[in-house]
């Protein structure tokens, strides 16, 4: 398959999708970090008002939250 790029076509703006998997704990249990998407409660609440740049920043935070949770699990087993 060949991909042809039209040099006259303007790039589409970035659209960041929500990482929500509908397995929330920030609202139902009151956890500070959601066990489904690993966003903090503020990022979950404010997601729809965030700019695309803020959404990317929230995803970076959620990635760090995920890695920290994984480390906690590993340390608990050791």
Protein backbone atom coordinates (compact mmCIF):
# COMPACT_ATOMS: atom_id res chain seq x y z
CA UNK A 1 0.00 0.00 0.00
CA UNK A 2 1.30 3.42 -0.92
CA UNK A 3 0.38 6.56 0.94
CA UNK A 4 0.27 9.72 -1.12
CA UNK A 5 0.52 13.01 0.74
CA UNK A 6 -0.91 16.10 -0.89
CA UNK A 7 1.46 19.01 -0.10
CA UNK A 8 -1.42 21.46 -0.55
CA UNK A 9 -3.60 19.79 2.08
CA UNK A 10 -3.62 21.49 5.46
CA UNK A 11 -3.01 19.21 8.45
CA UNK A 12 -6.05 18.46 10.55
CA UNK A 13 -5.98 19.78 14.10
CA UNK A 14 -5.09 17.32 16.82
CA UNK A 15 -8.09 15.75 18.54
CA UNK A 16 -7.17 14.07 21.81
CA UNK A 17 -9.56 11.30 22.79
CA UNK A 18 -10.52 10.72 26.39
CA UNK A 19 -8.71 7.76 27.97
CA UNK A 20 -11.87 6.91 29.92
CA UNK A 21 -12.75 3.21 29.83
CA UNK A 22 -15.93 3.62 31.92
CA UNK A 23 -14.36 1.98 34.95
CA UNK A 24 -14.28 5.00 37.22
CA UNK A 25 -13.30 5.23 40.83
CA UNK A 26 -12.75 8.97 41.23
CA UNK A 27 -16.46 9.73 41.27
CA UNK A 28 -17.99 6.55 42.66
CA UNK A 29 -15.45 5.76 45.38
CA UNK A 30 -13.70 9.09 45.76
CA UNK A 31 -10.21 7.89 44.85
CA UNK A 32 -7.77 10.70 43.99
CA UNK A 33 -6.58 8.68 40.95
CA UNK A 34 -9.02 6.78 38.74
CA UNK A 35 -8.26 3.05 38.61
CA UNK A 36 -9.57 2.90 35.03
CA UNK A 37 -7.73 5.70 33.21
CA UNK A 38 -5.28 6.85 35.91
CA UNK A 39 -6.25 10.50 35.59
CA UNK A 40 -6.54 12.52 38.77
CA UNK A 41 -9.99 13.71 39.85
CA UNK A 42 -9.46 17.24 38.54
CA UNK A 43 -8.45 15.99 35.10
CA UNK A 44 -11.53 13.75 34.97
CA UNK A 45 -13.84 16.60 36.02
CA UNK A 46 -12.29 19.23 33.75
CA UNK A 47 -11.55 17.09 30.66
CA UNK A 48 -14.32 18.57 28.48
CA UNK A 49 -13.14 22.12 29.20
CA UNK A 50 -9.45 21.43 28.50
CA UNK A 51 -7.70 22.62 25.37
CA UNK A 52 -6.01 19.95 23.26
CA UNK A 53 -2.67 20.94 24.84
CA UNK A 54 -4.12 20.56 28.36
CA UNK A 55 -5.50 17.14 27.40
CA UNK A 56 -2.05 16.02 26.31
CA UNK A 57 -0.65 17.25 29.62
CA UNK A 58 -3.38 15.31 31.47
CA UNK A 59 -2.48 12.17 29.52
CA UNK A 60 1.15 12.58 30.49
CA UNK A 61 0.12 12.88 34.15
CA UNK A 62 -2.06 9.78 33.82
CA UNK A 63 0.86 7.86 32.34
CA UNK A 64 3.03 8.81 35.32
CA UNK A 65 0.19 7.80 37.67
CA UNK A 66 -0.06 4.44 35.89
CA UNK A 67 3.70 3.84 36.18
CA UNK A 68 3.63 4.76 39.88
CA UNK A 69 0.76 2.30 40.50
CA UNK A 70 2.67 -0.43 38.66
CA UNK A 71 5.73 0.26 40.82
CA UNK A 72 3.57 0.09 43.98
CA UNK A 73 2.28 -3.32 42.91
CA UNK A 74 5.80 -4.56 42.16
CA UNK A 75 7.16 -3.25 45.46
CA UNK A 76 4.30 -4.86 47.38
CA UNK A 77 5.14 -8.27 45.92
CA UNK A 78 8.86 -7.98 46.66
